[in-house]
mmCIF file of C-alpha atoms and ligand atoms in Angstrom:
data_model
loop_
_atom_site.group_PDB
_atom_site.id
_atom_site.type_symbol
_atom_site.label_atom_id
_atom_site.label_comp_id
_atom_site.label_asym_id
_atom_site.label_seq_id
_atom_site.Cartn_x
_atom_site.Cartn_y
_atom_site.Cartn_z
ATOM 1 C CA ALA A 1 -5.121 -18.403 -3.238
ATOM 2 C CA VAL A 2 -2.776 -15.859 -1.648
ATOM 3 C CA PHE A 3 0.094 -17.143 0.404
ATOM 4 C CA VAL A 4 2.297 -14.662 2.227
ATOM 5 C CA GLN A 5 6.037 -15.427 2.364
ATOM 6 C CA SER A 6 6.003 -19.146 1.418
ATOM 7 C CA SER A 7 7.821 -21.019 -1.328
ATOM 8 C CA PHE A 8 11.133 -19.946 -0.336
ATOM 9 C CA ARG A 9 12.618 -23.269 -0.461
ATOM 10 C CA LEU A 10 11.666 -23.663 -4.036
ATOM 11 C CA ILE A 11 13.035 -20.198 -4.821
ATOM 12 C CA SER A 12 16.481 -20.688 -2.999
ATOM 13 C CA SER A 13 17.356 -23.173 -5.903
ATOM 14 C CA THR A 14 17.317 -20.378 -8.223
ATOM 15 C CA SER A 15 20.175 -18.232 -8.896
ATOM 16 C CA SER A 16 20.249 -14.803 -7.458
ATOM 17 C CA LEU A 17 20.488 -13.259 -10.805
ATOM 18 C CA GLU A 18 17.569 -15.211 -12.010
ATOM 19 C CA LEU A 19 15.510 -14.269 -8.927
ATOM 20 C CA SER A 20 16.322 -10.546 -9.270
ATOM 21 C CA ILE A 21 15.184 -10.545 -12.834
ATOM 22 C CA GLN A 22 11.886 -12.640 -11.902
ATOM 23 C CA THR A 23 10.894 -10.523 -8.808
ATOM 24 C CA ARG A 24 8.520 -7.597 -9.437
ATOM 25 C CA ILE A 25 8.372 -4.910 -6.775
ATOM 26 C CA PHE A 26 5.383 -2.826 -6.237
ATOM 27 C CA LYS A 27 6.096 0.499 -4.768
ATOM 28 C CA ILE A 28 3.339 1.498 -2.127
ATOM 29 C CA ILE A 29 3.400 4.717 -0.378
ATOM 30 C CA VAL A 30 1.593 5.324 2.998
ATOM 31 C CA ILE A 31 0.406 8.716 3.569
ATOM 32 C CA GLY A 32 -1.275 10.719 6.237
ATOM 33 C CA ASP A 33 -0.989 13.179 9.200
ATOM 34 C CA SER A 34 1.776 12.615 11.887
ATOM 35 C CA ASN A 35 0.909 10.195 14.503
ATOM 36 C CA VAL A 36 -2.074 8.250 12.701
ATOM 37 C CA GLY A 37 -0.120 5.098 12.806
ATOM 38 C CA LYS A 38 1.824 4.925 9.565
ATOM 39 C CA THR A 39 4.860 3.484 10.932
ATOM 40 C CA CYS A 40 2.885 1.014 12.965
ATOM 41 C CA LEU A 41 0.518 -0.287 10.085
ATOM 42 C CA THR A 42 3.923 -0.868 8.056
ATOM 43 C CA PHE A 43 5.642 -2.701 10.761
ATOM 44 C CA ARG A 44 2.560 -4.672 11.271
ATOM 45 C CA PHE A 45 2.565 -5.782 7.860
ATOM 46 C CA THR A 46 6.181 -6.243 7.228
ATOM 47 C CA GLY A 47 7.216 -7.432 10.838
ATOM 48 C CA GLY A 48 4.129 -9.252 12.164
ATOM 49 C CA SER A 49 4.032 -7.278 15.342
ATOM 50 C CA PHE A 50 3.183 -3.782 16.762
ATOM 51 C CA PRO A 51 6.421 -1.836 17.761
ATOM 52 C CA ASP A 52 6.875 -0.829 21.353
ATOM 53 C CA GLN A 53 7.820 2.557 20.636
ATOM 54 C CA THR A 54 7.936 4.797 17.799
ATOM 55 C CA GLU A 55 9.249 8.191 16.738
ATOM 56 C CA ALA A 56 8.385 10.530 14.087
ATOM 57 C CA THR A 57 9.473 9.284 10.841
ATOM 58 C CA ILE A 58 12.084 11.393 9.235
ATOM 59 C CA GLY A 59 11.992 11.386 5.315
ATOM 60 C CA VAL A 60 11.178 7.998 4.532
ATOM 61 C CA ASP A 61 11.510 4.254 6.063
ATOM 62 C CA PHE A 62 11.540 1.612 3.507
ATOM 63 C CA ARG A 63 10.012 -1.737 4.540
ATOM 64 C CA GLU A 64 9.938 -4.514 2.146
ATOM 65 C CA LYS A 65 7.997 -7.865 2.225
ATOM 66 C CA ALA A 66 8.056 -10.795 -0.411
ATOM 67 C CA VAL A 67 4.432 -12.090 -0.872
ATOM 68 C CA GLU A 68 3.484 -14.865 -3.226
ATOM 69 C CA ILE A 69 0.165 -14.567 -5.317
ATOM 70 C CA GLU A 70 -0.817 -17.021 -7.820
ATOM 71 C CA GLY A 71 2.467 -18.605 -7.805
ATOM 72 C CA GLU A 72 4.529 -15.224 -8.316
ATOM 73 C CA THR A 73 6.552 -13.822 -5.603
ATOM 74 C CA ILE A 74 6.381 -10.278 -5.710
ATOM 75 C CA LYS A 75 8.350 -7.803 -3.668
ATOM 76 C CA VAL A 76 6.086 -5.400 -1.984
ATOM 77 C CA GLN A 77 8.106 -2.391 -1.156
ATOM 78 C CA VAL A 78 6.143 -0.080 1.296
ATOM 79 C CA TRP A 79 7.272 3.439 1.913
ATOM 80 C CA ASP A 80 6.539 4.535 5.152
ATOM 81 C CA THR A 81 6.403 8.507 4.744
ATOM 82 C CA ALA A 82 6.907 11.172 7.335
ATOM 83 C CA GLY A 83 3.573 13.115 8.365
ATOM 84 C CA GLN A 84 5.549 16.065 9.870
ATOM 85 C CA GLU A 85 5.733 18.882 7.152
ATOM 86 C CA ARG A 86 9.457 19.587 8.149
ATOM 87 C CA PHE A 87 10.389 15.952 7.922
ATOM 88 C CA ARG A 88 9.014 15.264 4.600
ATOM 89 C CA LYS A 89 9.509 18.479 2.512
ATOM 90 C CA SER A 90 12.703 17.464 0.822
ATOM 91 C CA MET A 91 11.455 14.146 0.004
ATOM 92 C CA VAL A 92 7.745 14.444 -1.279
ATOM 93 C CA GLU A 93 9.147 14.177 -5.167
ATOM 94 C CA HIS A 94 10.622 11.128 -4.300
ATOM 95 C CA TYR A 95 7.494 9.515 -2.642
ATOM 96 C CA TYR A 96 5.119 9.910 -5.741
ATOM 97 C CA ARG A 97 7.871 8.998 -8.279
ATOM 98 C CA ASN A 98 6.877 5.704 -10.072
ATOM 99 C CA VAL A 99 4.300 4.889 -7.529
ATOM 100 C CA HIS A 100 2.103 1.715 -8.055
ATOM 101 C CA ALA A 101 -0.466 2.330 -5.363
ATOM 102 C CA VAL A 102 -1.264 4.838 -2.408
ATOM 103 C CA VAL A 103 -2.541 4.117 0.998
ATOM 104 C CA PHE A 104 -4.180 7.129 2.849
ATOM 105 C CA VAL A 105 -4.183 6.764 6.579
ATOM 106 C CA TYR A 106 -6.251 8.558 8.989
ATOM 107 C CA ASP A 107 -6.931 8.071 12.810
ATOM 108 C CA VAL A 108 -10.373 7.113 13.812
ATOM 109 C CA THR A 109 -9.897 8.967 17.238
ATOM 110 C CA LYS A 110 -8.967 12.176 15.745
ATOM 111 C CA MET A 111 -11.340 14.124 13.254
ATOM 112 C CA THR A 112 -8.668 16.361 12.027
ATOM 113 C CA SER A 113 -6.721 13.418 10.728
ATOM 114 C CA PHE A 114 -9.849 12.568 8.711
ATOM 115 C CA ARG A 115 -10.418 16.395 7.418
ATOM 116 C CA ASN A 116 -6.874 16.592 6.175
ATOM 117 C CA LEU A 117 -7.238 13.708 3.827
ATOM 118 C CA GLN A 118 -8.456 16.263 1.319
ATOM 119 C CA THR A 119 -4.821 18.040 1.379
ATOM 120 C CA TRP A 120 -3.082 14.718 1.238
ATOM 121 C CA ILE A 121 -5.474 13.767 -2.016
ATOM 122 C CA GLU A 122 -4.586 17.180 -3.406
ATOM 123 C CA GLU A 123 -0.999 16.785 -2.864
ATOM 124 C CA CYS A 124 -1.049 13.123 -4.646
ATOM 125 C CA ASN A 125 -2.897 14.612 -7.417
ATOM 126 C CA GLY A 126 -0.540 17.681 -7.831
ATOM 127 C CA HIS A 127 2.158 15.170 -8.388
ATOM 128 C CA ARG A 128 0.743 13.727 -11.681
ATOM 129 C CA VAL A 129 0.054 10.339 -9.956
ATOM 130 C CA SER A 130 -2.283 8.620 -12.713
ATOM 131 C CA ALA A 131 -5.801 7.860 -12.050
ATOM 132 C CA SER A 132 -5.009 4.174 -12.872
ATOM 133 C CA VAL A 133 -2.804 3.996 -9.507
ATOM 134 C CA PRO A 134 -4.992 2.185 -6.917
ATOM 135 C CA ARG A 135 -5.765 4.105 -3.765
ATOM 136 C CA VAL A 136 -7.249 2.926 -0.592
ATOM 137 C CA LEU A 137 -8.456 4.524 2.810
ATOM 138 C CA VAL A 138 -7.314 3.148 6.141
ATOM 139 C CA GLY A 139 -8.935 4.252 9.362
ATOM 140 C CA ASN A 140 -6.233 3.203 12.049
ATOM 141 C CA LYS A 141 -6.586 2.906 15.935
ATOM 142 C CA CYS A 142 -10.085 0.971 15.899
ATOM 143 C CA ASP A 143 -8.861 -0.527 19.396
ATOM 144 C CA LEU A 144 -9.549 2.828 20.999
ATOM 145 C CA VAL A 145 -13.380 2.117 20.627
ATOM 146 C CA ASP A 146 -14.641 4.625 23.536
ATOM 147 C CA GLN A 147 -12.656 7.385 21.515
ATOM 148 C CA ILE A 148 -13.908 7.227 18.155
ATOM 149 C CA GLN A 149 -14.543 10.557 16.455
ATOM 150 C CA VAL A 150 -14.756 9.429 12.818
ATOM 151 C CA SER A 151 -17.868 7.347 12.034
ATOM 152 C CA VAL A 152 -17.920 4.403 9.552
ATOM 153 C CA LEU A 153 -20.747 5.825 7.405
ATOM 154 C CA ASN A 154 -18.633 9.243 7.327
ATOM 155 C CA ALA A 155 -15.539 7.001 6.275
ATOM 156 C CA ARG A 156 -17.435 5.089 3.757
ATOM 157 C CA SER A 157 -19.302 8.127 2.009
ATOM 158 C CA PHE A 158 -15.739 9.799 1.705
ATOM 159 C CA ALA A 159 -14.225 6.689 0.402
ATOM 160 C CA ASP A 160 -16.967 6.022 -2.093
ATOM 161 C CA ALA A 161 -16.607 9.652 -3.538
ATOM 162 C CA HIS A 162 -12.871 9.058 -4.078
ATOM 163 C CA ASN A 163 -13.283 5.639 -5.460
ATOM 164 C CA MET A 164 -11.288 4.128 -2.704
ATOM 165 C CA LEU A 165 -11.467 0.972 -0.721
ATOM 166 C CA LEU A 166 -11.981 1.448 2.916
ATOM 167 C CA PHE A 167 -10.207 -0.393 5.549
ATOM 168 C CA GLU A 168 -10.975 0.175 9.113
ATOM 169 C CA THR A 169 -8.374 -1.700 11.585
ATOM 170 C CA SER A 170 -5.782 -1.348 14.456
ATOM 171 C CA ALA A 171 -2.096 -1.707 14.021
ATOM 172 C CA LYS A 172 -2.078 -2.323 17.593
ATOM 173 C CA ASP A 173 -4.716 -5.155 18.239
ATOM 174 C CA PRO A 174 -3.342 -8.438 17.231
ATOM 175 C CA ARG A 175 -6.563 -9.718 16.186
ATOM 176 C CA GLU A 176 -6.631 -7.091 13.423
ATOM 177 C CA SER A 177 -3.173 -8.445 11.884
ATOM 178 C CA GLN A 178 -4.925 -10.300 8.918
ATOM 179 C CA ASN A 179 -6.859 -7.120 8.293
ATOM 180 C CA VAL A 180 -3.737 -5.006 8.022
ATOM 181 C CA ASP A 181 -2.142 -7.564 5.756
ATOM 182 C CA SER A 182 -5.046 -7.385 3.387
ATOM 183 C CA ILE A 183 -4.765 -3.728 2.994
ATOM 184 C CA PHE A 184 -1.432 -4.462 1.171
ATOM 185 C CA MET A 185 -2.196 -7.839 -0.123
ATOM 186 C CA SER A 186 -5.291 -6.475 -1.802
ATOM 187 C CA LEU A 187 -3.551 -3.782 -3.552
ATOM 188 C CA ALA A 188 -0.488 -6.306 -4.725
ATOM 189 C CA CYS A 189 -3.429 -8.627 -6.062
ATOM 190 C CA HIS A 190 -4.863 -5.453 -7.809
ATOM 191 C CA LEU A 191 -1.487 -4.389 -9.168
ATOM 192 C CA LYS A 192 -0.472 -7.966 -10.407
ATOM 193 C CA ALA A 193 -3.836 -8.229 -12.281
ATOM 194 C CA GLN A 194 -3.377 -4.770 -13.806
ATOM 195 C CA LYS A 195 0.226 -5.096 -14.529
ATOM 196 C CA SER A 196 -0.352 -8.493 -16.345
ATOM 197 C CA LEU A 197 -2.592 -6.588 -18.545
ATOM 198 C CA LEU A 198 -0.073 -3.675 -19.313
ATOM 199 C CA TYR A 199 2.359 -6.382 -20.256
ATOM 200 C CA ARG A 200 0.180 -7.742 -22.828
ATOM 201 C CA ASP A 201 -0.664 -4.517 -24.089
ATOM 202 C CA VAL A 202 3.239 -3.759 -24.303
ATOM 203 C CA GLU A 203 3.829 -7.016 -25.993
ATOM 204 C CA ARG A 204 0.809 -6.434 -28.588
ATOM 205 C CA GLU A 205 2.507 -3.128 -29.578
ATOM 206 C CA ASP A 206 5.657 -5.046 -30.425
ATOM 207 C CA GLY A 207 3.478 -7.719 -32.343
ATOM 208 C CA ARG A 208 4.937 -10.356 -30.211
ATOM 209 C CA VAL A 209 1.574 -11.826 -28.835
ATOM 210 C CA ARG A 210 -1.225 -13.365 -30.938
ATOM 211 C CA LEU A 211 -4.731 -13.134 -29.982
ATOM 212 C CA THR A 212 -5.051 -16.360 -28.784
ATOM 213 C CA GLN A 213 -2.647 -15.594 -25.891
ATOM 214 C CA GLU A 214 -4.610 -12.680 -24.682
ATOM 215 C CA THR A 215 -7.335 -14.571 -23.066
ATOM 216 C CA GLU A 216 -4.721 -16.256 -20.952
ATOM 217 C CA THR A 217 -3.733 -13.337 -19.046
ATOM 218 C CA LYS A 218 -7.052 -13.031 -17.079
ATOM 219 C CA SER A 219 -6.343 -13.112 -13.415
ATOM 220 C CA ASN A 220 -8.112 -15.558 -10.823
ATOM 221 C CA CYS A 221 -6.855 -13.519 -8.059
ATOM 222 C CA PRO A 222 -9.371 -13.968 -5.247
ATOM 223 C CA CYS A 223 -8.775 -10.389 -3.820
HETATM 224 N N1 LIG B 301 -4.096 2.394 20.365
HETATM 225 C C1 LIG B 301 -3.222 2.262 19.184
HETATM 226 N N2 LIG B 301 -2.243 3.294 19.045
HETATM 227 C C2 LIG B 301 -1.609 3.196 17.961
HETATM 228 C C3 LIG B 301 -1.914 2.363 16.760
HETATM 229 N N3 LIG B 301 -1.085 2.710 15.993
HETATM 230 C C4 LIG B 301 -0.283 3.569 16.269
HETATM 231 N N4 LIG B 301 -0.309 3.852 17.446
HETATM 232 C C5 LIG B 301 0.333 4.857 18.287
HETATM 233 O O1 LIG B 301 0.357 6.109 17.842
HETATM 234 C C6 LIG B 301 1.493 6.705 17.715
HETATM 235 C C7 LIG B 301 2.048 7.251 16.493
HETATM 236 O O2 LIG B 301 2.225 6.079 15.673
HETATM 237 P P1 LIG B 301 3.247 5.959 14.558
HETATM 238 O O3 LIG B 301 3.064 5.018 13.671
HETATM 239 O O4 LIG B 301 4.694 6.591 14.726
HETATM 240 O O5 LIG B 301 2.657 7.225 13.626
HETATM 241 P P2 LIG B 301 2.966 8.081 12.244
HETATM 242 O O6 LIG B 301 1.834 8.018 11.238
HETATM 243 O O7 LIG B 301 3.999 6.971 11.668
HETATM 244 O O8 LIG B 301 3.550 9.369 12.556
HETATM 245 P P3 LIG B 301 4.887 10.052 11.568
HETATM 246 O O9 LIG B 301 5.975 9.147 11.432
HETATM 247 O O10 LIG B 301 5.137 11.328 12.531
HETATM 248 O O11 LIG B 301 4.293 10.581 10.543
HETATM 249 C C8 LIG B 301 2.367 5.854 18.631
HETATM 250 O O12 LIG B 301 2.226 6.020 19.848
HETATM 251 C C9 LIG B 301 1.669 4.299 18.454
HETATM 252 O O13 LIG B 301 2.041 3.593 19.426
HETATM 253 C C10 LIG B 301 -3.303 1.798 16.982
HETATM 254 O O14 LIG B 301 -3.603 1.006 16.134
HETATM 255 N N5 LIG B 301 -4.000 1.617 18.208
HETATM 256 MG MG1 LIG B 302 6.174 7.389 11.149
#
Protein backbone atom coordinates (compact mmCIF):
# COMPACT_ATOMS: atom_id res chain seq x y z
CA ALA A 1 0.00 0.00 0.00
CA VAL A 2 1.09 3.55 -0.64
CA PHE A 3 0.53 6.22 1.97
CA VAL A 4 1.29 9.82 1.25
CA GLN A 5 2.76 11.93 4.03
CA SER A 6 1.90 9.55 6.79
CA SER A 7 3.81 8.09 9.73
CA PHE A 8 5.32 11.35 10.84
CA ARG A 9 4.48 10.68 14.46
CA LEU A 10 6.55 7.56 14.35
CA ILE A 11 9.43 9.26 12.59
CA SER A 12 9.56 12.25 14.88
CA SER A 13 10.80 9.99 17.67
CA THR A 14 13.92 9.32 15.60
CA SER A 15 16.82 11.74 15.89
CA SER A 16 17.23 14.15 12.97
CA LEU A 17 20.65 12.72 12.20
CA GLU A 18 19.22 9.24 11.96
CA LEU A 19 16.41 10.57 9.80
CA SER A 20 18.73 12.24 7.35
CA ILE A 21 20.73 9.06 7.02
CA GLN A 22 17.62 6.97 6.55
CA THR A 23 15.67 9.15 4.16
CA ARG A 24 16.40 8.56 0.51
CA ILE A 25 15.90 11.40 -1.94
CA PHE A 26 14.64 10.85 -5.46
CA LYS A 27 15.31 13.70 -7.85
CA ILE A 28 12.57 14.01 -10.45
CA ILE A 29 12.76 16.71 -13.12
CA VAL A 30 9.74 18.14 -14.90
CA ILE A 31 10.47 19.25 -18.47
CA GLY A 32 8.44 20.76 -21.31
CA ASP A 33 7.45 23.92 -23.16
CA SER A 34 6.72 27.13 -21.29
CA ASN A 35 3.09 27.47 -20.20
CA VAL A 36 2.18 23.76 -20.33
CA GLY A 37 1.59 23.76 -16.56
CA LYS A 38 4.78 22.31 -15.03
CA THR A 39 4.65 24.68 -12.08
CA CYS A 40 0.95 23.99 -11.51
CA LEU A 41 1.41 20.20 -11.67
CA THR A 42 4.31 20.21 -9.22
CA PHE A 43 2.43 22.59 -6.94
CA ARG A 44 -0.62 20.33 -7.04
CA PHE A 45 1.50 17.32 -6.05
CA THR A 46 3.53 18.96 -3.29
CA GLY A 47 1.07 21.60 -2.05
CA GLY A 48 -2.25 19.90 -2.81
CA SER A 49 -3.80 22.85 -4.64
CA PHE A 50 -3.84 24.81 -7.89
CA PRO A 51 -1.93 28.10 -7.64
CA ASP A 52 -4.05 31.21 -8.26
CA GLN A 53 -1.35 32.79 -10.31
CA THR A 54 1.97 31.67 -11.73
CA GLU A 55 4.80 33.42 -13.42
CA ALA A 56 7.26 31.89 -15.84
CA THR A 57 9.77 29.85 -13.87
CA ILE A 58 13.28 31.25 -13.84
CA GLY A 59 16.02 28.65 -13.56
CA VAL A 60 14.38 26.09 -11.32
CA ASP A 61 12.04 25.86 -8.35
CA PHE A 62 12.47 22.98 -5.94
CA ARG A 63 9.44 21.36 -4.43
CA GLU A 64 9.68 18.47 -2.00
CA LYS A 65 7.29 16.01 -0.55
CA ALA A 66 7.87 13.14 1.84
CA VAL A 67 5.97 10.03 0.85
CA GLU A 68 5.79 6.63 2.42
CA ILE A 69 6.11 3.53 0.29
CA GLU A 70 6.01 0.10 1.86
CA GLY A 71 7.03 1.49 5.22
CA GLU A 72 9.93 3.55 3.90
CA THR A 73 9.83 7.34 3.95
CA ILE A 74 11.20 8.77 0.74
CA LYS A 75 11.74 12.40 -0.09
CA VAL A 76 10.53 13.17 -3.60
CA GLN A 77 12.49 16.21 -4.74
CA VAL A 78 10.72 17.71 -7.74
CA TRP A 79 12.69 20.08 -9.96
CA ASP A 80 10.22 22.43 -11.60
CA THR A 81 12.29 23.63 -14.56
CA ALA A 82 11.90 26.68 -16.78
CA GLY A 83 10.39 26.16 -20.22
CA GLN A 84 11.66 29.44 -21.65
CA GLU A 85 15.07 29.10 -23.20
CA ARG A 86 16.40 32.37 -21.76
CA PHE A 87 15.46 31.27 -18.22
CA ARG A 88 16.94 27.80 -18.44
CA LYS A 89 20.11 27.91 -20.50
CA SER A 90 22.51 28.39 -17.61
CA MET A 91 20.79 25.66 -15.60
CA VAL A 92 20.38 22.78 -18.03
CA GLU A 93 23.45 20.88 -16.86
CA HIS A 94 22.15 20.99 -13.30
CA TYR A 95 18.74 19.71 -14.29
CA TYR A 96 20.08 16.46 -15.68
CA ARG A 97 22.87 15.80 -13.21
CA ASN A 98 22.15 12.68 -11.12
CA VAL A 99 18.51 12.73 -12.10
CA HIS A 100 16.44 9.71 -11.04
CA ALA A 101 13.37 10.21 -13.26
CA VAL A 102 12.07 12.57 -15.95
CA VAL A 103 8.51 13.85 -16.43
CA PHE A 104 7.84 15.29 -19.91
CA VAL A 105 4.80 17.58 -20.01
CA TYR A 106 2.77 18.86 -22.95
CA ASP A 107 -0.47 20.83 -23.09
CA VAL A 108 -3.34 18.83 -24.64
CA THR A 109 -4.75 22.09 -26.05
CA LYS A 110 -1.52 23.06 -27.79
CA MET A 111 -0.20 20.87 -30.58
CA THR A 112 3.15 22.67 -30.73
CA SER A 113 3.89 21.67 -27.13
CA PHE A 114 3.33 18.04 -28.16
CA ARG A 115 5.49 18.32 -31.29
CA ASN A 116 8.28 19.93 -29.28
CA LEU A 117 8.53 16.83 -27.07
CA GLN A 118 10.94 15.39 -29.60
CA THR A 119 13.34 18.28 -28.90
CA TRP A 120 12.99 17.85 -25.14
CA ILE A 121 13.74 14.15 -25.44
CA GLU A 122 16.80 14.91 -27.55
CA GLU A 123 18.03 17.39 -24.96
CA CYS A 124 17.59 14.75 -22.28
CA ASN A 125 19.43 12.11 -24.31
CA GLY A 126 22.17 14.62 -25.04
CA HIS A 127 22.88 14.91 -21.33
CA ARG A 128 23.83 11.27 -20.91
CA VAL A 129 20.70 10.34 -18.99
CA SER A 130 20.86 6.58 -18.67
CA ALA A 131 18.23 4.41 -20.35
CA SER A 132 17.44 2.99 -16.90
CA VAL A 133 16.15 6.40 -15.75
CA PRO A 134 12.34 6.11 -15.99
CA ARG A 135 10.50 8.68 -18.11
CA VAL A 136 6.80 9.46 -18.19
CA LEU A 137 4.66 11.59 -20.46
CA VAL A 138 2.01 13.93 -19.09
CA GLY A 139 -0.71 15.64 -21.11
CA ASN A 140 -1.96 18.51 -18.95
CA LYS A 141 -5.04 20.82 -19.09
CA CYS A 142 -7.55 18.03 -19.78
CA ASP A 143 -10.22 20.18 -18.11
CA LEU A 144 -10.33 22.30 -21.28
CA VAL A 145 -12.34 19.61 -23.05
CA ASP A 146 -13.55 21.74 -25.95
CA GLN A 147 -10.04 22.92 -26.88
CA ILE A 148 -8.23 19.61 -27.17
CA GLN A 149 -5.76 19.41 -30.06
CA VAL A 150 -3.77 16.31 -29.12
CA SER A 151 -5.76 13.09 -29.26
CA VAL A 152 -5.24 10.31 -26.72
CA LEU A 153 -4.41 7.92 -29.56
CA ASN A 154 -1.71 10.21 -30.88
CA ALA A 155 -0.24 10.67 -27.41
CA ARG A 156 -0.38 6.98 -26.62
CA SER A 157 1.48 5.94 -29.73
CA PHE A 158 4.17 8.56 -29.03
CA ALA A 159 4.48 7.33 -25.44
CA ASP A 160 4.69 3.69 -26.58
CA ALA A 161 7.33 4.53 -29.16
CA HIS A 162 9.45 6.13 -26.44
CA ASN A 163 8.80 3.50 -23.80
CA MET A 164 7.00 5.95 -21.52
CA LEU A 165 3.86 5.68 -19.43
CA LEU A 166 1.21 8.22 -20.43
CA PHE A 167 -0.87 10.27 -17.98
CA GLU A 168 -3.54 12.67 -19.16
CA THR A 169 -4.63 14.98 -16.40
CA SER A 170 -5.36 18.48 -15.16
CA ALA A 171 -3.48 20.39 -12.52
CA LYS A 172 -6.52 22.65 -12.23
CA ASP A 173 -9.38 20.20 -11.77
CA PRO A 174 -9.46 19.07 -8.10
CA ARG A 175 -11.05 15.76 -9.15
CA GLU A 176 -7.80 14.98 -10.95
CA SER A 177 -5.54 15.54 -7.96
CA GLN A 178 -5.14 11.82 -7.28
CA ASN A 179 -4.16 11.32 -10.88
CA VAL A 180 -1.50 14.04 -10.55
CA ASP A 181 -0.19 12.36 -7.39
CA SER A 182 -0.02 9.03 -9.20
CA ILE A 183 2.43 10.47 -11.75
CA PHE A 184 5.02 11.05 -9.05
CA MET A 185 4.04 8.12 -6.85
CA SER A 186 4.35 5.61 -9.66
CA LEU A 187 7.84 6.93 -10.38
CA ALA A 188 8.80 6.81 -6.70
CA CYS A 189 7.52 3.22 -6.47
CA HIS A 190 9.43 2.26 -9.58
CA LEU A 191 12.61 3.90 -8.27
CA LYS A 192 12.28 2.28 -4.89
CA ALA A 193 12.02 -1.17 -6.48
CA GLN A 194 14.83 -0.38 -8.93
CA LYS A 195 17.11 1.03 -6.26
CA SER A 196 16.70 -1.87 -3.89
CA LEU A 197 17.94 -4.09 -6.68
CA LEU A 198 20.82 -1.70 -7.20
CA TYR A 199 21.80 -1.82 -3.54
CA ARG A 200 21.72 -5.57 -3.71
CA ASP A 201 24.12 -5.54 -6.65
CA VAL A 202 26.49 -3.13 -4.95
CA GLU A 203 26.47 -5.18 -1.79
CA ARG A 204 27.07 -8.35 -3.69
CA GLU A 205 30.20 -6.86 -5.25
CA ASP A 206 31.51 -6.39 -1.74
CA GLY A 207 30.67 -10.01 -1.07
CA ARG A 208 28.56 -9.04 1.91
CA VAL A 209 25.23 -10.39 0.75
CA ARG A 210 24.55 -14.08 0.64
CA LEU A 211 22.34 -15.66 -2.00
CA THR A 212 19.55 -16.35 0.46
CA GLN A 213 19.10 -12.62 1.09
CA GLU A 214 18.82 -11.69 -2.57
CA THR A 215 15.32 -13.03 -2.98
CA GLU A 216 14.10 -10.85 -0.13
CA THR A 217 14.60 -7.59 -2.03
CA LYS A 218 11.75 -8.26 -4.45
CA SER A 219 9.27 -5.40 -4.22
CA ASN A 220 5.57 -5.79 -3.50
CA CYS A 221 4.88 -2.27 -4.63
CA PRO A 222 1.35 -1.99 -6.08
CA CYS A 223 2.16 0.76 -8.59
N1 LIG B 1 -7.15 25.19 -17.59
C1 LIG B 1 -5.97 24.85 -17.08
N2 LIG B 1 -4.99 25.76 -16.98
C2 LIG B 1 -3.80 25.36 -16.46
C3 LIG B 1 -3.57 24.04 -16.01
N3 LIG B 1 -2.29 23.96 -15.57
C4 LIG B 1 -1.76 25.18 -15.72
N4 LIG B 1 -2.65 26.03 -16.25
C5 LIG B 1 -2.45 27.45 -16.59
O1 LIG B 1 -1.43 27.53 -17.56
C6 LIG B 1 -0.58 28.65 -17.34
C7 LIG B 1 0.86 28.23 -17.22
O2 LIG B 1 1.05 27.41 -16.09
P1 LIG B 1 2.50 27.19 -15.44
O3 LIG B 1 2.38 26.07 -14.48
O4 LIG B 1 3.03 28.47 -14.92
O5 LIG B 1 3.35 26.77 -16.74
P2 LIG B 1 4.90 26.29 -16.78
O6 LIG B 1 4.95 25.08 -17.63
O7 LIG B 1 5.43 26.18 -15.42
O8 LIG B 1 5.62 27.49 -17.57
P3 LIG B 1 7.20 27.95 -17.46
O9 LIG B 1 7.52 28.13 -16.03
O10 LIG B 1 7.28 29.21 -18.25
O11 LIG B 1 8.00 26.87 -18.11
C8 LIG B 1 -1.12 29.34 -16.07
O12 LIG B 1 -1.97 30.39 -16.48
C9 LIG B 1 -1.95 28.26 -15.39
O13 LIG B 1 -3.01 28.78 -14.63
C10 LIG B 1 -4.64 23.09 -16.13
O14 LIG B 1 -4.54 21.91 -15.78
N5 LIG B 1 -5.81 23.55 -16.68
MG1 LIG C 1 6.89 27.16 -14.40
